[in-house]
Amino acid sequence: MSSSYFSVKDYIFIALMAAVMVIIGYLTVPLVIHIPIPGIRSVISAPFMAVFLALALARVEKPGAATLLSFFIAMVYSMISIILAIMIVTGGITADIVTWLVFRDYRRPAARVLAGCVYFGSHVPVGIILGALFVGGDYSRVFIKPWPITGMSLVVAILAVLGVCAGNRLVMELRRAGKFPQPEHR
Amino acid sequence: MWIQKVNPLIKFLAAILLTCIAVLLKRPESLSSLTGFLFILGWIGGLRPSCRVLAGSAIMLSVFGLINLAFGTQPYDMIKNLLRLIAIFLIGPVLTLTVSPAELVQCLRRCRLPNGIALGLIVTFRFIPILLSEAVQIRDAARLRGLRWKPGSLRLTFRSVIMPLSFKTVSVADHVATALEVRGFSLRHSPTIMPGSGLGWKDIWFIMMAMFLPLILLLFERVLCFA
């Protein structure tokens, strides 16, 4: 038995889910990259990425899984921009803290829904605040207002919840197919 | 390329410091100097952007500039914002895109990174091209069967692309984990006796060279502000 908090299987599974999430970003973000509306990239990628976030959390079930997943994704994105990496890790840590406070772990589907909602929802305010800090000007003065941030965060969070719900259904399918461990065997 | 031989962690440190300096600089002259310096650094480092990348960046910057003007930003401030944006987005490709994933993991391991995290990073970097080709094949197969990207096709995209991709990824994860366990991989012991790359003179020269002009610009601007 390993003394490590996460097992080798957990690390591999989270790393592969991180790789798929990066790929989804690679396939979806270019569709909206020329539209400089804060949060638009999260709107298009969140519903698909949330499916894989749900799968990773359902498989590992331990607190800290979202942070680890976000760290792997952030290491890839740090090669494009340090700001993106900070935004992603902040989302992962926030999701882990909030879910740990409410549910303690990711065993229940509702915990994964909350984690997905917080993870992707937090990307928008953090991204807007970091963007405003880095770019500044009247452009940031327009967006650093409660209503655009809350509105965009809500849209992303709702789309992420849809993705996590689809992911939770996939988890059930994978359990039936014998690809995922049954809940009572863990 | 000489820039690829510099320690990846030093390049990451330089990227963070240059991003902070780009945020702190307020005058268009300083920001244009920093942007020019990054262009030169990238050019002598062997970075040659394609016409497609340049055209895409030009479109994005034009739209950003127009939105700035639409929100009532003065042209002087708009140029300043654009220059800062270019500088921030140049730092990534110039410094961190020249890092090879294997070198990065080696350096992180040298910093006593837990074996599990190092393993995870290796797997993430290694499987991105493999899973990307799988994803593209799945997407092309779905397109052949009539799938078109539009807002209403979310459910169809999920069924025809996301579901097969997730099943494939879960299957790959099982195979990789089983293969590692069968080969006796343990998180307690380091899987290699090879030492990671440490700091050398070239790294010190690089950080001094990369930070010299930006720090002078920052100092010059601060002195001008107080004068």
Tab-separated table of C-alpha atoms in Angstrom:
chain	number	residue	atom	x	y	z
A	1	MET	CA	0.000	0.000	0.000
A	2	SER	CA	1.301	3.405	-0.947
A	3	SER	CA	1.881	6.008	1.758
A	4	SER	CA	1.176	8.778	-0.747
A	5	TYR	CA	-2.068	10.766	-0.528
A	6	PHE	CA	-2.789	10.147	-4.221
A	7	SER	CA	-2.018	6.771	-5.823
A	8	VAL	CA	-0.188	6.258	-9.148
A	9	LYS	CA	-3.595	5.601	-10.787
A	10	ASP	CA	-4.910	8.899	-9.429
A	11	TYR	CA	-1.939	10.869	-10.772
A	12	ILE	CA	-2.192	9.210	-14.187
A	13	PHE	CA	-5.943	9.727	-14.418
A	14	ILE	CA	-5.762	13.392	-13.383
A	15	ALA	CA	-2.835	14.008	-15.767
A	16	LEU	CA	-4.729	12.507	-18.711
A	17	MET	CA	-7.855	14.483	-17.895
A	18	ALA	CA	-5.671	17.617	-17.740
A	19	ALA	CA	-4.263	16.724	-21.182
A	20	VAL	CA	-7.788	16.331	-22.614
A	21	MET	CA	-8.876	19.646	-21.083
A	22	VAL	CA	-5.897	21.358	-22.726
A	23	ILE	CA	-6.871	19.748	-26.052
A	24	ILE	CA	-10.474	20.954	-25.708
A	25	GLY	CA	-9.119	24.462	-25.097
A	26	TYR	CA	-6.930	24.071	-28.184
A	27	LEU	CA	-9.916	23.034	-30.316
A	28	THR	CA	-12.535	25.478	-29.007
A	29	VAL	CA	-10.701	28.688	-28.014
A	30	PRO	CA	-9.518	29.556	-31.585
A	31	LEU	CA	-13.213	29.850	-32.571
A	32	VAL	CA	-13.591	32.943	-30.342
A	33	ILE	CA	-10.008	34.129	-29.834
A	34	HIS	CA	-10.562	37.318	-31.874
A	35	ILE	CA	-13.548	38.419	-29.786
A	36	PRO	CA	-12.127	40.523	-26.922
A	37	ILE	CA	-15.065	40.054	-24.541
A	38	PRO	CA	-13.849	38.918	-21.116
A	39	GLY	CA	-14.941	35.376	-20.329
A	40	ILE	CA	-15.944	34.421	-23.893
A	41	ARG	CA	-13.270	31.714	-24.005
A	42	SER	CA	-14.651	30.143	-20.824
A	43	VAL	CA	-18.191	30.266	-22.269
A	44	ILE	CA	-17.231	28.131	-25.239
A	45	SER	CA	-14.878	25.695	-23.498
A	46	ALA	CA	-16.453	25.305	-20.019
A	47	PRO	CA	-19.312	22.906	-20.937
A	48	PHE	CA	-16.901	20.462	-22.602
A	49	MET	CA	-14.058	20.807	-20.101
A	50	ALA	CA	-16.490	20.347	-17.195
A	51	VAL	CA	-17.270	16.812	-18.407
A	52	PHE	CA	-13.632	15.809	-17.882
A	53	LEU	CA	-13.387	17.697	-14.605
A	54	ALA	CA	-16.361	15.645	-13.375
A	55	LEU	CA	-14.692	12.411	-14.534
A	56	ALA	CA	-11.411	13.249	-12.756
A	57	LEU	CA	-13.146	14.219	-9.520
A	58	ALA	CA	-15.445	11.172	-9.610
A	59	ARG	CA	-12.499	8.814	-10.074
A	60	VAL	CA	-10.195	10.326	-7.449
A	61	GLU	CA	-12.832	11.577	-4.980
A	62	LYS	CA	-10.213	13.153	-2.689
A	63	PRO	CA	-9.957	16.856	-1.814
A	64	GLY	CA	-7.005	18.383	-3.635
A	65	ALA	CA	-7.859	16.680	-6.935
A	66	ALA	CA	-9.074	19.945	-8.507
A	67	THR	CA	-5.901	21.756	-7.418
A	68	LEU	CA	-3.704	18.999	-8.851
A	69	LEU	CA	-5.667	18.999	-12.127
A	70	SER	CA	-5.430	22.783	-12.376
A	71	PHE	CA	-1.677	22.644	-11.643
A	72	PHE	CA	-1.095	20.242	-14.551
A	73	ILE	CA	-3.187	22.407	-16.896
A	74	ALA	CA	-1.474	25.570	-15.624
A	75	MET	CA	1.991	24.159	-16.344
A	76	VAL	CA	0.976	23.726	-19.985
A	77	TYR	CA	-0.711	27.136	-20.202
A	78	SER	CA	2.219	28.860	-18.471
A	79	MET	CA	4.078	28.348	-21.741
A	80	ILE	CA	1.559	30.687	-23.392
A	81	SER	CA	0.996	33.190	-20.594
A	82	ILE	CA	1.743	33.340	-16.863
A	83	ILE	CA	-1.603	35.149	-16.358
A	84	LEU	CA	-3.531	32.150	-17.685
A	85	ALA	CA	-1.629	29.834	-15.329
A	86	ILE	CA	-2.428	32.021	-12.294
A	87	MET	CA	-6.108	32.138	-13.312
A	88	ILE	CA	-6.359	28.344	-13.662
A	89	VAL	CA	-4.582	27.497	-10.395
A	90	THR	CA	-6.717	30.046	-8.518
A	91	GLY	CA	-9.832	28.335	-9.889
A	92	GLY	CA	-8.616	24.887	-8.805
A	93	ILE	CA	-7.693	25.969	-5.282
A	94	THR	CA	-10.993	27.852	-4.834
A	95	ALA	CA	-13.016	24.853	-6.050
A	96	ASP	CA	-11.185	22.528	-3.663
A	97	ILE	CA	-11.603	24.817	-0.648
A	98	VAL	CA	-15.309	25.493	-1.264
A	99	THR	CA	-16.133	21.823	-1.901
A	100	TRP	CA	-14.120	20.690	1.128
A	101	LEU	CA	-16.000	23.160	3.322
A	102	VAL	CA	-19.416	22.010	2.056
A	103	PHE	CA	-19.030	18.294	1.178
A	104	ARG	CA	-15.546	17.230	2.439
A	105	ASP	CA	-14.857	15.133	-0.708
A	106	TYR	CA	-16.093	14.480	-4.266
A	107	ARG	CA	-18.052	11.255	-3.638
A	108	ARG	CA	-21.466	12.849	-4.195
A	109	PRO	CA	-22.490	14.158	-7.648
A	110	ALA	CA	-23.601	17.429	-6.011
A	111	ALA	CA	-20.032	17.980	-4.763
A	112	ARG	CA	-18.753	17.677	-8.328
A	113	VAL	CA	-21.422	20.070	-9.569
A	114	LEU	CA	-20.381	22.613	-6.941
A	115	ALA	CA	-16.689	22.123	-7.778
A	116	GLY	CA	-17.341	22.598	-11.512
A	117	CYS	CA	-19.470	25.658	-10.862
A	118	VAL	CA	-16.791	27.266	-8.651
A	119	TYR	CA	-13.842	26.164	-10.817
A	120	PHE	CA	-15.140	27.607	-14.081
A	121	GLY	CA	-17.170	30.412	-12.510
A	122	SER	CA	-14.085	31.751	-10.718
A	123	HIS	CA	-12.098	31.893	-13.976
A	124	VAL	CA	-14.152	34.859	-15.194
A	125	PRO	CA	-13.739	37.289	-12.256
A	126	VAL	CA	-10.094	36.306	-11.761
A	127	GLY	CA	-9.461	36.672	-15.515
A	128	ILE	CA	-11.221	40.052	-15.703
A	129	ILE	CA	-9.431	41.398	-12.626
A	130	LEU	CA	-6.034	40.138	-13.832
A	131	GLY	CA	-6.739	41.449	-17.350
A	132	ALA	CA	-7.736	44.861	-16.015
A	133	LEU	CA	-4.656	44.917	-13.811
A	134	PHE	CA	-2.411	44.046	-16.715
A	135	VAL	CA	-4.074	46.083	-19.481
A	136	GLY	CA	-5.786	48.929	-17.574
A	137	GLY	CA	-7.428	51.888	-19.287
A	138	ASP	CA	-11.106	52.712	-19.808
A	139	TYR	CA	-11.681	49.237	-21.213
A	140	SER	CA	-11.015	47.746	-17.779
A	141	ARG	CA	-13.056	50.498	-16.070
A	142	VAL	CA	-16.080	49.352	-18.080
A	143	PHE	CA	-15.680	45.692	-17.160
A	144	ILE	CA	-14.628	46.059	-13.511
A	145	LYS	CA	-18.223	46.539	-12.461
A	146	PRO	CA	-20.290	44.001	-10.553
A	147	TRP	CA	-22.880	43.345	-13.250
A	148	PRO	CA	-20.702	42.287	-16.221
A	149	ILE	CA	-18.498	40.127	-13.979
A	150	THR	CA	-21.463	38.508	-12.201
A	151	GLY	CA	-23.388	38.041	-15.453
A	152	MET	CA	-20.548	36.400	-17.326
A	153	SER	CA	-19.571	34.280	-14.286
A	154	LEU	CA	-23.180	33.077	-13.986
A	155	VAL	CA	-23.343	32.135	-17.673
A	156	VAL	CA	-20.056	30.207	-17.408
A	157	ALA	CA	-21.114	28.562	-14.126
A	158	ILE	CA	-24.456	27.432	-15.628
A	159	LEU	CA	-22.705	25.995	-18.699
A	160	ALA	CA	-20.174	24.276	-16.427
A	161	VAL	CA	-22.998	22.775	-14.350
A	162	LEU	CA	-24.504	21.380	-17.567
A	163	GLY	CA	-21.117	19.886	-18.425
A	164	VAL	CA	-20.654	18.385	-14.954
A	165	CYS	CA	-24.173	16.887	-15.068
A	166	ALA	CA	-23.285	15.285	-18.412
A	167	GLY	CA	-20.019	14.117	-16.832
A	168	ASN	CA	-21.924	12.598	-13.893
A	169	ARG	CA	-24.093	10.681	-16.362
A	170	LEU	CA	-20.932	9.481	-18.099
A	171	VAL	CA	-19.576	8.310	-14.739
A	172	MET	CA	-22.685	6.139	-14.304
A	173	GLU	CA	-22.226	4.744	-17.818
A	174	LEU	CA	-18.554	4.020	-17.155
A	175	ARG	CA	-19.424	2.296	-13.876
A	176	ARG	CA	-21.923	0.120	-15.719
A	177	ALA	CA	-19.281	-0.658	-18.369
A	178	GLY	CA	-16.840	-1.640	-15.617
A	179	LYS	CA	-14.367	1.113	-16.543
A	180	PHE	CA	-14.877	2.992	-13.278
A	181	PRO	CA	-14.707	1.403	-9.799
A	182	GLN	CA	-18.090	0.891	-8.147
A	183	PRO	CA	-18.754	3.285	-5.243
A	184	GLU	CA	-19.081	0.504	-2.620
A	185	HIS	CA	-15.735	-1.037	-3.612
A	186	ARG	CA	-13.730	2.076	-2.762
B	1	MET	CA	18.828	27.820	-30.464
B	2	TRP	CA	20.879	29.192	-27.570
B	3	ILE	CA	17.747	30.297	-25.705
B	4	GLN	CA	16.649	26.653	-25.432
B	5	LYS	CA	19.788	25.793	-23.445
B	6	VAL	CA	18.901	28.195	-20.613
B	7	ASN	CA	17.486	26.614	-17.443
B	8	PRO	CA	13.647	26.521	-17.818
B	9	LEU	CA	13.072	27.775	-14.281
B	10	ILE	CA	15.242	30.824	-14.989
B	11	LYS	CA	13.140	31.495	-18.094
B	12	PHE	CA	9.939	31.203	-16.034
B	13	LEU	CA	11.403	33.584	-13.432
B	14	ALA	CA	12.349	36.053	-16.186
B	15	ALA	CA	8.821	35.733	-17.662
B	16	ILE	CA	7.212	36.557	-14.287
B	17	LEU	CA	9.555	39.517	-13.675
B	18	LEU	CA	9.074	40.899	-17.199
B	19	THR	CA	5.275	40.583	-16.855
B	20	CYS	CA	5.448	42.578	-13.584
B	21	ILE	CA	7.642	45.224	-15.255
B	22	ALA	CA	5.208	45.448	-18.221
B	23	VAL	CA	2.410	46.128	-15.722
B	24	LEU	CA	4.429	48.764	-13.864
B	25	LEU	CA	5.526	50.686	-16.977
B	26	LYS	CA	3.154	53.584	-17.740
B	27	ARG	CA	4.679	55.499	-20.654
B	28	PRO	CA	4.261	54.405	-24.315
B	29	GLU	CA	7.962	55.095	-24.984
B	30	SER	CA	9.042	52.634	-22.273
B	31	LEU	CA	6.444	50.071	-23.325
B	32	SER	CA	7.469	50.287	-26.983
B	33	SER	CA	11.129	49.858	-25.953
B	34	LEU	CA	10.190	46.773	-23.912
B	35	THR	CA	8.155	45.364	-26.836
B	36	GLY	CA	11.040	45.995	-29.234
B	37	PHE	CA	13.466	44.366	-26.809
B	38	LEU	CA	11.233	41.272	-26.588
B	39	PHE	CA	10.961	41.117	-30.393
B	40	ILE	CA	14.774	41.229	-30.667
B	41	LEU	CA	15.174	38.634	-27.889
B	42	GLY	CA	12.739	36.335	-29.691
B	43	TRP	CA	14.377	36.956	-33.077
B	44	ILE	CA	17.912	36.173	-31.906
B	45	GLY	CA	16.463	33.210	-30.016
B	46	GLY	CA	15.262	31.846	-33.361
B	47	LEU	CA	11.542	32.581	-33.006
B	48	ARG	CA	9.902	33.132	-36.419
B	49	PRO	CA	6.102	33.612	-36.260
B	50	SER	CA	4.110	32.382	-39.262
B	51	CYS	CA	2.031	34.752	-41.435
B	52	ARG	CA	-1.139	33.148	-40.035
B	53	VAL	CA	-0.099	33.907	-36.431
B	54	LEU	CA	0.839	37.493	-37.374
B	55	ALA	CA	-2.465	38.044	-39.216
B	56	GLY	CA	-4.480	36.601	-36.295
B	57	SER	CA	-2.618	38.778	-33.789
B	58	ALA	CA	-3.159	41.878	-35.980
B	59	ILE	CA	-6.924	41.203	-36.130
B	60	MET	CA	-7.124	40.655	-32.364
B	61	LEU	CA	-5.176	43.846	-31.629
B	62	SER	CA	-7.272	45.890	-34.086
B	63	VAL	CA	-10.507	44.708	-32.479
B	64	PHE	CA	-9.064	45.407	-29.018
B	65	GLY	CA	-8.017	48.918	-30.123
B	66	LEU	CA	-11.437	49.658	-31.639
B	67	ILE	CA	-13.202	48.504	-28.472
B	68	ASN	CA	-10.894	50.759	-26.432
B	69	LEU	CA	-11.844	53.723	-28.634
B	70	ALA	CA	-15.533	52.784	-28.456
B	71	PHE	CA	-15.353	52.949	-24.661
B	72	GLY	CA	-13.990	56.489	-24.854
B	73	THR	CA	-10.289	55.768	-24.336
B	74	GLN	CA	-7.987	58.474	-25.676
B	75	PRO	CA	-5.739	57.357	-28.612
B	76	TYR	CA	-2.648	57.925	-26.427
B	77	ASP	CA	-3.995	55.551	-23.756
B	78	MET	CA	-5.167	53.074	-26.390
B	79	ILE	CA	-1.625	52.844	-27.828
B	80	LYS	CA	-0.301	52.369	-24.286
B	81	ASN	CA	-2.800	49.545	-23.615
B	82	LEU	CA	-2.020	47.875	-26.935
B	83	LEU	CA	1.737	48.036	-26.334
B	84	ARG	CA	1.326	46.531	-22.869
B	85	LEU	CA	-0.847	43.751	-24.286
B	86	ILE	CA	1.719	42.988	-27.015
B	87	ALA	CA	4.554	42.938	-24.449
B	88	ILE	CA	2.646	40.589	-22.115
B	89	PHE	CA	1.718	38.225	-24.948
B	90	LEU	CA	5.268	38.256	-26.350
B	91	ILE	CA	6.821	37.194	-23.045
B	92	GLY	CA	5.170	33.757	-23.227
B	93	PRO	CA	6.362	32.681	-26.683
B	94	VAL	CA	9.824	34.241	-26.298
B	95	LEU	CA	10.668	32.728	-22.922
B	96	THR	CA	8.456	29.790	-22.082
B	97	LEU	CA	7.587	28.353	-25.495
B	98	THR	CA	11.286	27.615	-25.960
B	99	VAL	CA	11.192	25.281	-22.913
B	100	SER	CA	11.133	21.572	-23.672
B	101	PRO	CA	8.701	19.709	-21.376
B	102	ALA	CA	11.350	17.094	-20.523
B	103	GLU	CA	13.812	19.773	-19.353
B	104	LEU	CA	11.096	21.482	-17.336
B	105	VAL	CA	10.210	18.262	-15.517
B	106	GLN	CA	13.926	17.554	-14.884
B	107	CYS	CA	14.381	21.000	-13.355
B	108	LEU	CA	11.266	20.675	-11.222
B	109	ARG	CA	12.511	17.299	-10.009
B	110	ARG	CA	15.771	18.947	-9.017
B	111	CYS	CA	13.662	21.304	-6.861
B	112	ARG	CA	12.468	18.231	-4.883
B	113	LEU	CA	9.103	18.043	-6.650
B	114	PRO	CA	7.146	14.960	-5.442
B	115	ASN	CA	7.522	11.977	-7.781
B	116	GLY	CA	3.766	11.772	-8.369
B	117	ILE	CA	3.545	15.358	-9.583
B	118	ALA	CA	6.602	14.905	-11.819
B	119	LEU	CA	4.995	11.750	-13.235
B	120	GLY	CA	1.720	13.591	-13.796
B	121	LEU	CA	3.479	16.415	-15.637
B	122	ILE	CA	5.364	13.977	-17.864
B	123	VAL	CA	2.120	12.146	-18.677
B	124	THR	CA	0.267	15.414	-19.392
B	125	PHE	CA	2.930	16.698	-21.792
B	126	ARG	CA	3.486	13.272	-23.390
B	127	PHE	CA	-0.170	12.512	-24.046
B	128	ILE	CA	-1.299	15.889	-25.409
B	129	PRO	CA	-0.216	15.079	-29.010
B	130	ILE	CA	-1.519	11.489	-28.778
B	131	LEU	CA	-4.923	12.470	-27.411
B	132	LEU	CA	-5.079	15.435	-29.795
B	133	SER	CA	-4.747	13.142	-32.798
B	134	GLU	CA	-7.443	10.891	-31.269
B	135	ALA	CA	-9.717	13.903	-30.719
B	136	VAL	CA	-9.194	15.162	-34.279
B	137	GLN	CA	-9.956	11.682	-35.675
B	138	ILE	CA	-13.134	11.451	-33.588
B	139	ARG	CA	-14.175	14.977	-34.665
B	140	ASP	CA	-13.505	14.215	-38.344
B	141	ALA	CA	-15.507	10.987	-38.103
B	142	ALA	CA	-18.390	12.952	-36.573
B	143	ARG	CA	-18.121	15.558	-39.357
B	144	LEU	CA	-18.292	12.825	-41.980
B	145	ARG	CA	-21.539	11.688	-40.365
B	146	GLY	CA	-22.943	15.229	-40.697
B	147	LEU	CA	-21.978	17.029	-37.465
B	148	ARG	CA	-21.653	20.797	-37.907
B	149	TRP	CA	-20.428	23.269	-35.266
B	150	LYS	CA	-23.341	25.519	-34.346
B	151	PRO	CA	-24.864	26.680	-31.034
B	152	GLY	CA	-27.737	24.215	-31.202
B	153	SER	CA	-25.510	21.186	-31.771
B	154	LEU	CA	-24.186	21.000	-28.196
B	155	ARG	CA	-25.992	17.762	-27.371
B	156	LEU	CA	-24.956	16.169	-30.657
B	157	THR	CA	-21.330	17.290	-30.163
B	158	PHE	CA	-21.398	15.771	-26.692
B	159	ARG	CA	-22.671	12.435	-27.967
B	160	SER	CA	-20.497	12.185	-31.059
B	161	VAL	CA	-17.210	13.746	-29.853
B	162	ILE	CA	-17.002	14.125	-26.067
B	163	MET	CA	-18.387	10.686	-25.150
B	164	PRO	CA	-16.038	8.661	-27.415
B	165	LEU	CA	-13.098	10.857	-26.357
B	166	SER	CA	-13.828	10.317	-22.667
B	167	PHE	CA	-14.128	6.530	-23.118
B	168	LYS	CA	-10.835	6.499	-25.020
B	169	THR	CA	-9.080	8.619	-22.360
B	170	VAL	CA	-10.325	6.432	-19.501
B	171	SER	CA	-9.105	3.378	-21.381
B	172	VAL	CA	-5.652	4.957	-21.986
B	173	ALA	CA	-5.431	5.960	-18.301
B	174	ASP	CA	-6.143	2.377	-17.218
B	175	HIS	CA	-3.509	0.994	-19.598
B	176	VAL	CA	-0.806	3.471	-18.526
B	177	ALA	CA	-1.476	3.017	-14.798
B	178	THR	CA	-1.477	-0.785	-15.099
B	179	ALA	CA	1.737	-0.727	-17.159
B	180	LEU	CA	3.469	1.410	-14.516
B	181	GLU	CA	2.294	-0.778	-11.648
B	182	VAL	CA	3.354	-3.976	-13.452
B	183	ARG	CA	6.830	-2.482	-13.960
B	184	GLY	CA	7.058	-1.795	-10.219
B	185	PHE	CA	6.827	1.999	-10.400
B	186	SER	CA	6.713	3.467	-6.908
B	187	LEU	CA	6.013	7.005	-5.771
B	188	ARG	CA	8.433	6.598	-2.852
B	189	HIS	CA	11.581	6.177	-4.894
B	190	SER	CA	12.905	8.381	-7.653
B	191	PRO	CA	12.444	6.587	-10.994
B	192	THR	CA	15.799	7.844	-12.277
B	193	ILE	CA	19.350	8.267	-10.981
B	194	MET	CA	20.097	10.948	-13.565
B	195	PRO	CA	20.596	14.370	-11.991
B	196	GLY	CA	18.453	17.240	-13.271
B	197	SER	CA	20.103	20.258	-14.844
B	198	GLY	CA	21.287	22.874	-12.343
B	199	LEU	CA	22.193	26.542	-12.643
B	200	GLY	CA	25.152	27.540	-14.809
B	201	TRP	CA	26.886	30.709	-15.954
B	202	LYS	CA	24.754	30.869	-19.107
B	203	ASP	CA	21.632	31.101	-16.937
B	204	ILE	CA	23.084	33.960	-14.886
B	205	TRP	CA	24.118	35.794	-18.066
B	206	PHE	CA	20.678	35.243	-19.542
B	207	ILE	CA	18.751	36.645	-16.561
B	208	MET	CA	21.126	39.632	-16.372
B	209	MET	CA	20.714	40.301	-20.095
B	210	ALA	CA	16.934	39.800	-20.052
B	211	MET	CA	16.382	42.067	-17.046
B	212	PHE	CA	18.919	44.841	-17.774
B	213	LEU	CA	16.956	46.980	-20.252
B	214	PRO	CA	13.496	46.503	-18.625
B	215	LEU	CA	14.903	47.500	-15.217
B	216	ILE	CA	16.627	50.557	-16.717
B	217	LEU	CA	13.313	51.536	-18.364
B	218	LEU	CA	11.456	51.149	-15.082
B	219	LEU	CA	14.072	53.140	-13.192
B	220	PHE	CA	14.105	55.863	-15.858
B	221	GLU	CA	10.309	56.144	-15.734
B	222	ARG	CA	10.251	56.349	-11.930
B	223	VAL	CA	12.954	59.020	-11.911
B	224	LEU	CA	11.016	61.001	-14.545
B	225	CYS	CA	7.840	60.707	-12.463
B	226	PHE	CA	9.557	62.099	-9.370
B	227	ALA	CA	11.415	64.807	-11.303
